[in-house]
Short mmCIF file of C-alpha atoms and ligand atoms in Angstrom, two decimals:
data_model
loop_
_atom_site.label_atom_id
_atom_site.label_comp_id
_atom_site.label_asym_id
_atom_site.label_seq_id
_atom_site.Cartn_x
_atom_site.Cartn_y
_atom_site.Cartn_z
CA UNK A 1 7.90 34.43 -0.14
CA UNK A 2 8.91 31.64 -1.61
CA UNK A 3 9.95 33.28 -4.96
CA UNK A 4 12.49 35.63 -2.73
CA UNK A 5 13.84 32.55 -1.08
CA UNK A 6 14.13 30.31 -3.77
CA UNK A 7 17.05 31.76 -5.60
CA UNK A 8 18.80 31.55 -1.94
CA UNK A 9 17.79 27.60 -1.64
CA UNK A 10 18.80 26.79 -5.11
CA UNK A 11 22.30 28.31 -4.16
CA UNK A 12 22.57 25.47 -1.44
CA UNK A 13 23.25 22.13 -2.07
CA UNK A 14 20.36 20.04 -2.32
CA UNK A 15 20.61 18.39 0.94
CA UNK A 16 21.79 21.44 2.97
CA UNK A 17 18.54 23.17 1.35
CA UNK A 18 16.65 20.59 2.34
CA UNK A 19 17.70 20.37 5.77
CA UNK A 20 16.96 24.08 6.13
CA UNK A 21 13.60 23.58 4.86
CA UNK A 22 13.12 21.03 7.70
CA UNK A 23 14.26 23.24 10.16
CA UNK A 24 12.12 26.15 8.99
CA UNK A 25 9.13 23.75 9.17
CA UNK A 26 9.54 23.14 12.87
CA UNK A 27 8.99 26.75 13.35
CA UNK A 28 5.68 27.05 11.12
CA UNK A 29 3.48 29.58 12.55
CA UNK A 30 1.55 29.71 9.57
CA UNK A 31 -2.24 29.05 9.98
CA UNK A 32 -3.42 26.18 8.23
CA UNK A 33 -6.19 28.18 6.75
CA UNK A 34 -3.65 29.97 4.61
CA UNK A 35 -3.31 26.68 2.59
CA UNK A 36 -7.09 25.80 2.21
CA UNK A 37 -8.84 26.40 -1.06
CA UNK A 38 -12.35 27.16 -1.93
CA UNK A 39 -14.42 24.31 -2.65
CA UNK A 40 -11.89 21.90 -1.23
CA UNK A 41 -14.90 19.25 -0.28
CA UNK A 42 -14.80 18.36 -4.23
CA UNK A 43 -11.55 16.77 -3.62
CA UNK A 44 -12.66 14.63 -0.49
CA UNK A 45 -12.21 11.03 -0.85
CA UNK A 46 -12.87 8.05 1.72
CA UNK A 47 -10.37 5.24 1.23
CA UNK A 48 -9.61 1.88 3.42
CA UNK A 49 -11.65 3.31 6.11
CA UNK A 50 -10.23 6.85 6.44
CA UNK A 51 -11.61 10.26 5.05
CA UNK A 52 -8.85 12.01 3.17
CA UNK A 53 -9.50 15.81 2.73
CA UNK A 54 -7.81 16.13 -0.55
CA UNK A 55 -5.83 13.28 -2.65
CA UNK A 56 -2.48 15.35 -2.62
CA UNK A 57 -0.18 13.50 -0.10
CA UNK A 58 3.28 14.39 0.70
CA UNK A 59 5.50 11.40 -0.47
CA UNK A 60 7.92 9.19 1.65
CA UNK A 61 11.66 10.70 1.47
CA UNK A 62 10.86 14.38 2.66
CA UNK A 63 10.45 13.72 6.47
CA UNK A 64 12.46 10.76 6.87
CA UNK A 65 12.57 10.85 10.70
CA UNK A 66 9.05 12.00 11.42
CA UNK A 67 10.21 15.62 12.40
CA UNK A 68 7.76 18.01 10.84
CA UNK A 69 4.55 16.21 9.76
CA UNK A 70 2.14 18.20 11.47
CA UNK A 71 3.72 21.33 9.79
CA UNK A 72 3.56 19.45 6.43
CA UNK A 73 -0.35 18.52 6.90
CA UNK A 74 -0.84 22.48 7.77
CA UNK A 75 0.47 23.16 4.41
CA UNK A 76 -2.42 21.69 2.69
CA UNK A 77 -1.59 18.26 2.03
CA UNK A 78 -4.36 15.57 2.23
CA UNK A 79 -1.93 13.12 4.15
CA UNK A 80 1.76 12.84 4.94
CA UNK A 81 3.94 9.87 4.44
CA UNK A 82 7.00 9.78 6.86
CA UNK A 83 9.90 7.41 6.44
CA UNK A 84 11.48 5.20 4.91
CA UNK A 85 12.17 4.11 8.63
CA UNK A 86 14.39 1.31 9.25
CA UNK A 87 14.80 -0.57 12.51
CA UNK A 88 18.15 0.73 13.32
CA UNK A 89 19.42 4.39 12.71
CA UNK A 90 21.68 4.71 9.61
CA UNK A 91 23.76 7.37 7.96
CA UNK A 92 22.77 6.43 4.38
CA UNK A 93 25.41 6.81 1.46
CA UNK A 94 28.61 9.27 1.34
CA UNK A 95 27.53 13.15 0.34
CA UNK A 96 26.50 14.39 -1.79
CA UNK A 97 23.54 12.21 -2.39
CA UNK A 98 20.80 14.66 -3.82
CA UNK A 99 21.10 16.09 -7.22
CA UNK A 100 19.02 18.92 -8.51
CA UNK A 101 18.18 18.59 -12.47
CA UNK A 102 16.92 21.83 -12.78
CA UNK A 103 16.58 21.98 -16.79
CA UNK A 104 14.45 18.87 -16.41
CA UNK A 105 12.55 19.76 -13.27
CA UNK A 106 13.82 16.60 -11.75
CA UNK A 107 15.99 15.15 -8.88
CA UNK A 108 18.49 12.28 -8.48
CA UNK A 109 19.21 10.91 -4.99
CA UNK A 110 20.89 8.19 -3.73
CA UNK A 111 20.37 8.49 -0.05
CA UNK A 112 20.07 5.09 0.76
CA UNK A 113 17.42 5.57 3.70
CA UNK A 114 19.22 8.12 5.99
CA UNK A 115 16.99 8.13 9.10
CA UNK A 116 16.75 8.40 12.99
CA UNK A 117 15.90 4.58 13.61
CA UNK A 118 12.73 3.12 14.71
CA UNK A 119 12.92 3.80 18.62
CA UNK A 120 13.70 7.42 18.02
CA UNK A 121 10.79 7.96 15.51
CA UNK A 122 8.24 6.32 17.52
CA UNK A 123 8.67 8.34 20.41
CA UNK A 124 8.48 11.46 18.14
CA UNK A 125 5.40 10.45 16.89
CA UNK A 126 4.11 9.19 20.11
CA UNK A 127 4.95 12.93 21.73
CA UNK A 128 3.63 14.87 18.65
CA UNK A 129 -0.19 13.62 18.28
CA UNK A 130 -0.75 13.58 14.67
CA UNK A 131 -3.07 16.27 13.09
CA UNK A 132 -4.16 14.19 9.89
CA UNK A 133 -3.54 11.07 8.26
CA UNK A 134 -0.13 10.06 8.54
CA UNK A 135 1.61 7.03 7.11
CA UNK A 136 4.63 5.48 7.87
CA UNK A 137 7.00 3.68 5.37
CA UNK A 138 9.18 0.71 6.51
CA UNK A 139 12.32 -0.53 5.12
CA UNK A 140 15.34 -2.45 5.90
CA UNK A 141 18.63 -1.37 7.76
CA UNK A 142 21.56 -1.66 4.74
CA UNK A 143 23.50 -4.30 6.94
CA UNK A 144 20.60 -6.30 8.05
CA UNK A 145 21.03 -10.20 7.63
CA UNK A 146 17.28 -10.39 7.38
CA UNK A 147 15.50 -7.85 5.33
CA UNK A 148 11.96 -9.70 5.79
CA UNK A 149 12.90 -9.33 9.67
CA UNK A 150 13.44 -5.59 9.38
CA UNK A 151 10.00 -4.99 7.80
CA UNK A 152 8.23 -7.63 10.07
CA UNK A 153 9.92 -4.99 13.30
CA UNK A 154 8.88 -1.98 11.56
CA UNK A 155 5.15 -2.95 11.40
CA UNK A 156 5.34 -4.41 14.75
CA UNK A 157 6.77 -0.93 16.05
CA UNK A 158 4.20 1.41 14.06
CA UNK A 159 1.03 -0.40 13.68
CA UNK A 160 -0.40 1.35 16.93
CA UNK A 161 0.71 4.58 15.76
CA UNK A 162 0.39 5.08 11.92
CA UNK A 163 -3.04 5.42 9.81
CA UNK A 164 -1.37 2.90 7.17
CA UNK A 165 1.97 1.32 6.70
CA UNK A 166 3.83 1.17 3.37
CA UNK A 167 5.78 -1.53 2.72
CA UNK A 168 8.86 0.03 0.65
CA UNK A 169 10.21 -2.66 -1.61
CA UNK A 170 11.10 -0.42 -4.36
CA UNK A 171 13.63 2.05 -3.69
CA UNK A 172 16.94 1.85 -5.76
CA UNK A 173 19.36 2.65 -3.08
CA UNK A 174 19.46 -0.33 -0.79
CA UNK A 175 20.63 -3.73 -2.33
CA UNK A 176 18.69 -6.73 -2.90
CA UNK A 177 15.36 -4.41 -2.00
CA UNK A 178 13.82 -4.59 -5.57
CA UNK A 179 13.88 -8.32 -5.39
CA UNK A 180 10.84 -8.54 -3.06
CA UNK A 181 9.13 -8.06 -6.52
CA UNK A 182 9.62 -11.59 -7.23
CA UNK A 183 6.57 -13.68 -6.71
CA UNK A 184 7.95 -16.04 -4.18
CA UNK A 185 9.57 -13.49 -1.79
CA UNK A 186 6.90 -10.98 -1.98
CA UNK A 187 4.31 -13.64 -1.08
CA UNK A 188 6.69 -14.61 1.81
CA UNK A 189 6.87 -11.31 3.01
CA UNK A 190 3.20 -10.54 3.01
CA UNK A 191 2.57 -13.47 4.47
CA UNK A 192 4.67 -12.66 7.45
CA UNK A 193 3.44 -9.30 7.63
CA UNK A 194 -0.49 -10.37 7.71
CA UNK A 195 0.65 -12.95 10.40
CA UNK A 196 1.98 -10.00 12.82
CA UNK A 197 -1.04 -8.20 11.80
CA UNK A 198 -3.24 -11.18 13.02
CA UNK A 199 -1.39 -12.03 16.27
CA UNK A 200 -1.42 -8.12 17.14
CA UNK A 201 -5.08 -7.87 16.21
CA UNK A 202 -4.72 -5.13 14.33
CA UNK A 203 -6.56 -4.09 10.97
CA UNK A 204 -3.75 -1.59 10.07
CA UNK A 205 -3.83 -0.95 6.18
CA UNK A 206 -0.75 -2.46 4.58
CA UNK A 207 0.48 -0.39 1.13
CA UNK A 208 2.77 -1.74 -1.28
CA UNK A 209 5.12 0.63 -2.85
CA UNK A 210 6.24 -0.82 -6.59
CA UNK A 211 9.33 0.04 -8.88
CA UNK A 212 8.69 1.87 -12.01
CA UNK A 213 11.52 -0.34 -13.52
CA UNK A 214 9.66 -3.98 -13.10
CA UNK A 215 9.21 -5.93 -16.42
CA UNK A 216 5.29 -6.09 -17.59
CA UNK A 217 5.06 -9.66 -16.85
CA UNK A 218 5.36 -8.68 -13.31
CA UNK A 219 2.20 -6.69 -13.14
CA UNK A 220 -0.40 -9.61 -13.15
CA UNK A 221 1.82 -11.49 -10.61
CA UNK A 222 2.21 -8.73 -8.16
CA UNK A 223 -1.41 -7.86 -8.61
CA UNK A 224 -2.52 -11.34 -7.85
CA UNK A 225 -0.63 -11.63 -4.70
CA UNK A 226 -1.72 -8.24 -3.43
CA UNK A 227 -5.36 -9.25 -4.15
CA UNK A 228 -4.99 -12.69 -2.38
CA UNK A 229 -3.51 -10.91 0.80
CA UNK A 230 -5.81 -8.20 1.02
CA UNK A 231 -3.21 -5.46 0.48
CA UNK A 232 -5.34 -2.21 1.09
CA UNK A 233 -3.69 -0.05 -1.77
CA UNK A 234 -0.94 -0.15 -4.16
CA UNK A 235 1.43 2.84 -4.35
CA UNK A 236 2.96 3.47 -8.07
CA UNK A 237 5.56 4.28 -8.02
CA UNK A 238 9.19 4.87 -6.41
CA UNK A 239 12.16 6.50 -8.42
CA UNK A 240 13.35 5.21 -11.66
CA UNK A 241 17.14 3.89 -12.37
CA UNK A 242 16.27 4.14 -16.03
CA UNK A 243 15.19 6.97 -18.51
CA UNK A 244 18.01 9.08 -18.77
CA UNK A 245 18.71 9.46 -22.50
CA UNK A 246 16.38 12.49 -22.81
CA UNK A 247 17.52 14.55 -19.85
CA UNK A 248 19.14 17.93 -20.54
CA UNK A 249 21.10 18.29 -17.39
CA UNK A 250 24.80 17.47 -17.04
CA UNK A 251 23.87 15.59 -13.97
CA UNK A 252 21.95 13.08 -15.57
CA UNK A 253 24.69 10.23 -15.23
CA UNK A 254 24.62 10.66 -11.51
CA UNK A 255 23.84 7.29 -9.63
CA UNK A 256 20.54 6.78 -7.85
CA UNK A 257 16.76 7.23 -8.51
CA UNK A 258 15.57 9.83 -10.83
CA UNK A 259 12.11 11.61 -9.98
CA UNK A 260 10.10 14.49 -10.87
CA UNK A 261 8.63 15.15 -14.72
CA UNK A 262 10.68 12.86 -16.39
CA UNK A 263 9.11 10.18 -14.41
CA UNK A 264 5.53 11.61 -14.65
CA UNK A 265 4.63 9.43 -18.08
CA UNK A 266 6.19 6.42 -16.91
CA UNK A 267 4.27 6.20 -13.49
CA UNK A 268 1.00 7.04 -15.23
CA UNK A 269 1.96 4.03 -17.83
CA UNK A 270 2.34 1.74 -14.67
CA UNK A 271 -1.08 3.15 -13.16
CA UNK A 272 -2.98 2.45 -16.47
CA UNK A 273 -1.43 -1.24 -16.73
CA UNK A 274 -2.13 -2.08 -13.05
CA UNK A 275 -5.47 -0.33 -12.98
CA UNK A 276 -6.43 -2.68 -15.83
CA UNK A 277 -5.35 -5.71 -13.82
CA UNK A 278 -6.76 -4.98 -10.29
CA UNK A 279 -9.98 -3.82 -12.09
CA UNK A 280 -11.13 -1.66 -8.95
CA UNK A 281 -10.43 -4.47 -6.20
CA UNK A 282 -7.48 -2.39 -4.76
CA UNK A 283 -6.73 1.32 -5.14
CA UNK A 284 -4.07 2.83 -6.30
CA UNK A 285 -1.87 5.80 -4.89
CA UNK A 286 -0.27 7.41 -8.08
CA UNK A 287 3.16 9.11 -7.60
CA UNK A 288 5.77 10.11 -9.93
CA UNK A 289 5.85 13.82 -11.23
CA UNK A 290 2.64 15.58 -10.24
CA UNK A 291 3.51 18.97 -10.47
CA UNK A 292 0.26 20.58 -11.69
CA UNK A 293 -3.57 20.08 -11.64
CA UNK A 294 -3.37 18.86 -15.20
CA UNK A 295 -0.43 15.87 -14.02
CA UNK A 296 -2.73 15.29 -11.19
CA UNK A 297 -5.86 14.99 -12.83
CA UNK A 298 -3.85 12.79 -15.69
CA UNK A 299 -3.04 10.24 -12.99
CA UNK A 300 -6.31 9.96 -11.36
CA UNK A 301 -8.14 9.31 -14.73
CA UNK A 302 -5.73 6.66 -15.44
CA UNK A 303 -6.91 4.80 -12.26
CA UNK A 304 -5.20 6.65 -9.35
CA UNK A 305 -7.52 7.50 -6.18
CA UNK A 306 -5.04 9.24 -4.37
CA UNK A 307 -1.53 10.99 -5.34
CA UNK A 308 1.72 11.87 -3.78
CA UNK A 309 4.43 14.08 -4.65
CA UNK A 310 7.91 15.23 -3.41
CA UNK A 311 9.83 16.75 -6.40
CA UNK A 312 7.56 19.44 -7.16
CA UNK A 313 7.31 20.36 -3.79
CA UNK A 314 11.06 21.46 -4.13
CA UNK A 315 10.19 23.17 -7.23
CA UNK A 316 7.00 24.79 -6.35
CA UNK A 317 7.68 25.39 -2.77
CA UNK A 318 5.47 24.99 0.28
CA UNK A 319 2.29 26.32 -1.57
CA UNK A 320 2.43 23.17 -3.81
CA UNK A 321 -0.35 21.38 -2.47
CA UNK A 322 -2.57 24.57 -2.23
CA UNK A 323 -1.73 25.53 -6.17
CA UNK A 324 -2.44 21.61 -7.28
CA UNK A 325 -5.56 21.64 -5.47
CA UNK A 326 -6.77 24.75 -6.82
CA UNK A 327 -5.95 23.55 -10.46
CA UNK A 328 -7.60 20.18 -10.10
CA UNK A 329 -11.06 21.94 -8.65
CA UNK A 330 -10.51 24.04 -11.92
CA UNK A 331 -10.46 21.12 -13.99
CA UNK A 332 -13.27 19.28 -12.44
CA UNK A 333 -15.25 22.23 -12.74
CA UNK A 334 -14.60 22.33 -16.56
CA UNK A 335 -15.29 18.69 -17.05
CA UNK A 336 -18.77 19.05 -15.06
CA UNK A 337 -17.32 16.61 -12.46
CA UNK A 338 -18.83 17.00 -8.79
CA UNK A 339 -16.18 15.17 -6.67
CA UNK A 340 -13.05 13.70 -7.51
CA UNK A 341 -14.31 10.07 -7.30
CA UNK A 342 -15.96 10.47 -10.44
CA UNK A 343 -12.84 11.09 -12.22
CA UNK A 344 -11.07 7.90 -10.82
CA UNK A 345 -10.14 5.30 -13.96
CA UNK A 346 -12.07 7.41 -16.32
CA UNK A 347 -9.59 7.02 -19.25
CA UNK A 348 -9.05 3.26 -18.47
C1 LIG B 401 15.26 12.84 -2.39
C2 LIG B 401 14.16 11.78 -2.27
C3 LIG B 401 14.26 10.62 -1.28
C4 LIG B 401 13.29 9.82 -1.40
N1 LIG B 401 13.25 9.02 -0.14
C5 LIG B 401 12.60 8.13 -0.25
C6 LIG B 401 12.12 6.97 1.00
O1 LIG B 401 12.80 7.00 1.74
N2 LIG B 401 11.22 6.14 0.70
C7 LIG B 401 10.65 5.89 -0.30
O2 LIG B 401 9.59 5.07 -0.40
N3 LIG B 401 10.90 6.77 -1.27
C8 LIG B 401 11.55 7.60 -1.36
N4 LIG B 401 11.43 8.70 -2.33
C9 LIG B 401 10.54 8.43 -3.64
C10 LIG B 401 9.31 9.35 -3.35
O3 LIG B 401 8.69 9.25 -2.33
C11 LIG B 401 8.47 9.18 -4.56
O4 LIG B 401 8.21 8.10 -4.85
C12 LIG B 401 9.47 9.71 -5.92
O5 LIG B 401 10.27 10.76 -5.62
C13 LIG B 401 8.34 10.09 -7.12
O6 LIG B 401 7.72 11.23 -6.93
P1 LIG B 401 7.88 12.66 -7.21
O7 LIG B 401 8.10 12.79 -9.11
O8 LIG B 401 6.94 13.54 -6.81
O9 LIG B 401 9.32 12.89 -6.53
C14 LIG B 401 12.61 9.65 -2.12
C15 LIG B 401 12.30 10.87 -3.12
C16 LIG B 401 13.30 11.81 -3.42
C17 LIG B 401 13.39 12.87 -4.35
#
């Protein structure tokens, strides 16, 4: 079905195609059984108190305003992360702001956190009972005077509704956001968020999403802060501002964050480095160019316990999660591995 639709979708501007996909997902009547795979129990994994049916999650940015997460769960994703949600609704950057680099199996985006805002999204989640594991990714508005406060609002508003909260300090399209990788700013931010958790008596897992463009010297610092402040998992990585030289596509000079195939090795290397530093104290969620069972397995053996994807969903279509799960199970069987847990960090 997707192979028939794909030429039509790829003829549209990428954002129009995305909006069409979200609209179609609202009418998703396909049974979830269609997206289950044989021996899926080999992919079950328990992490921060949640039982993930499989480790292939949909990354933040596709369902920014939490409109279709239940339909996405039906497509066989083990979990879905909505957002980035900001306190107030915002339009984001001027269009065009998503670019398809087909020859590179990549995307560049400079959306700038377009979303419906916290209040609308909160009501939406409240009225659409989640049918699986739902993460909410939070961030600040472009024009806010206090980015830290915007994160605090995000946590306060979603801690009762989500299974976990992702603190997104790594999108390249919001000025000043990546400064939170700095030791002092990061400590202040997490301390403020942990205080809210304490005041609200909630134990919601807090996850931290990191940029692939940081210096190596930041890795021990960030790991140390995350461990000391009880972060539940680290998501590696967001899109990159770098790595344009080897790209083929004419669109490679577009400003924005690069995702997909060219990010794959970059993020896997980051996973390896963090994995050595964290030494099993905090799990890692690997994201960046996961587009096959092989690329999924590489990230798991590099130290990731869960995975997320976005760009390969665009290129492989609605059965991306199903196909990757199937390929991953095949690899596990070939390696004589009974459950995905046994493969985590095997190569580190
Ligand atoms: C169009 C687009 C929009 C995105 N928006 C967000 C976002 O709002 N928040 C976020 O944390 N990451 C966002 N991301 C980054 C993805 O969640 C993911 O980290 C990145 O794309 C790498 O994964 P991939 O190679 O599988 O796409 C976005 C990515 C794309 C392609």
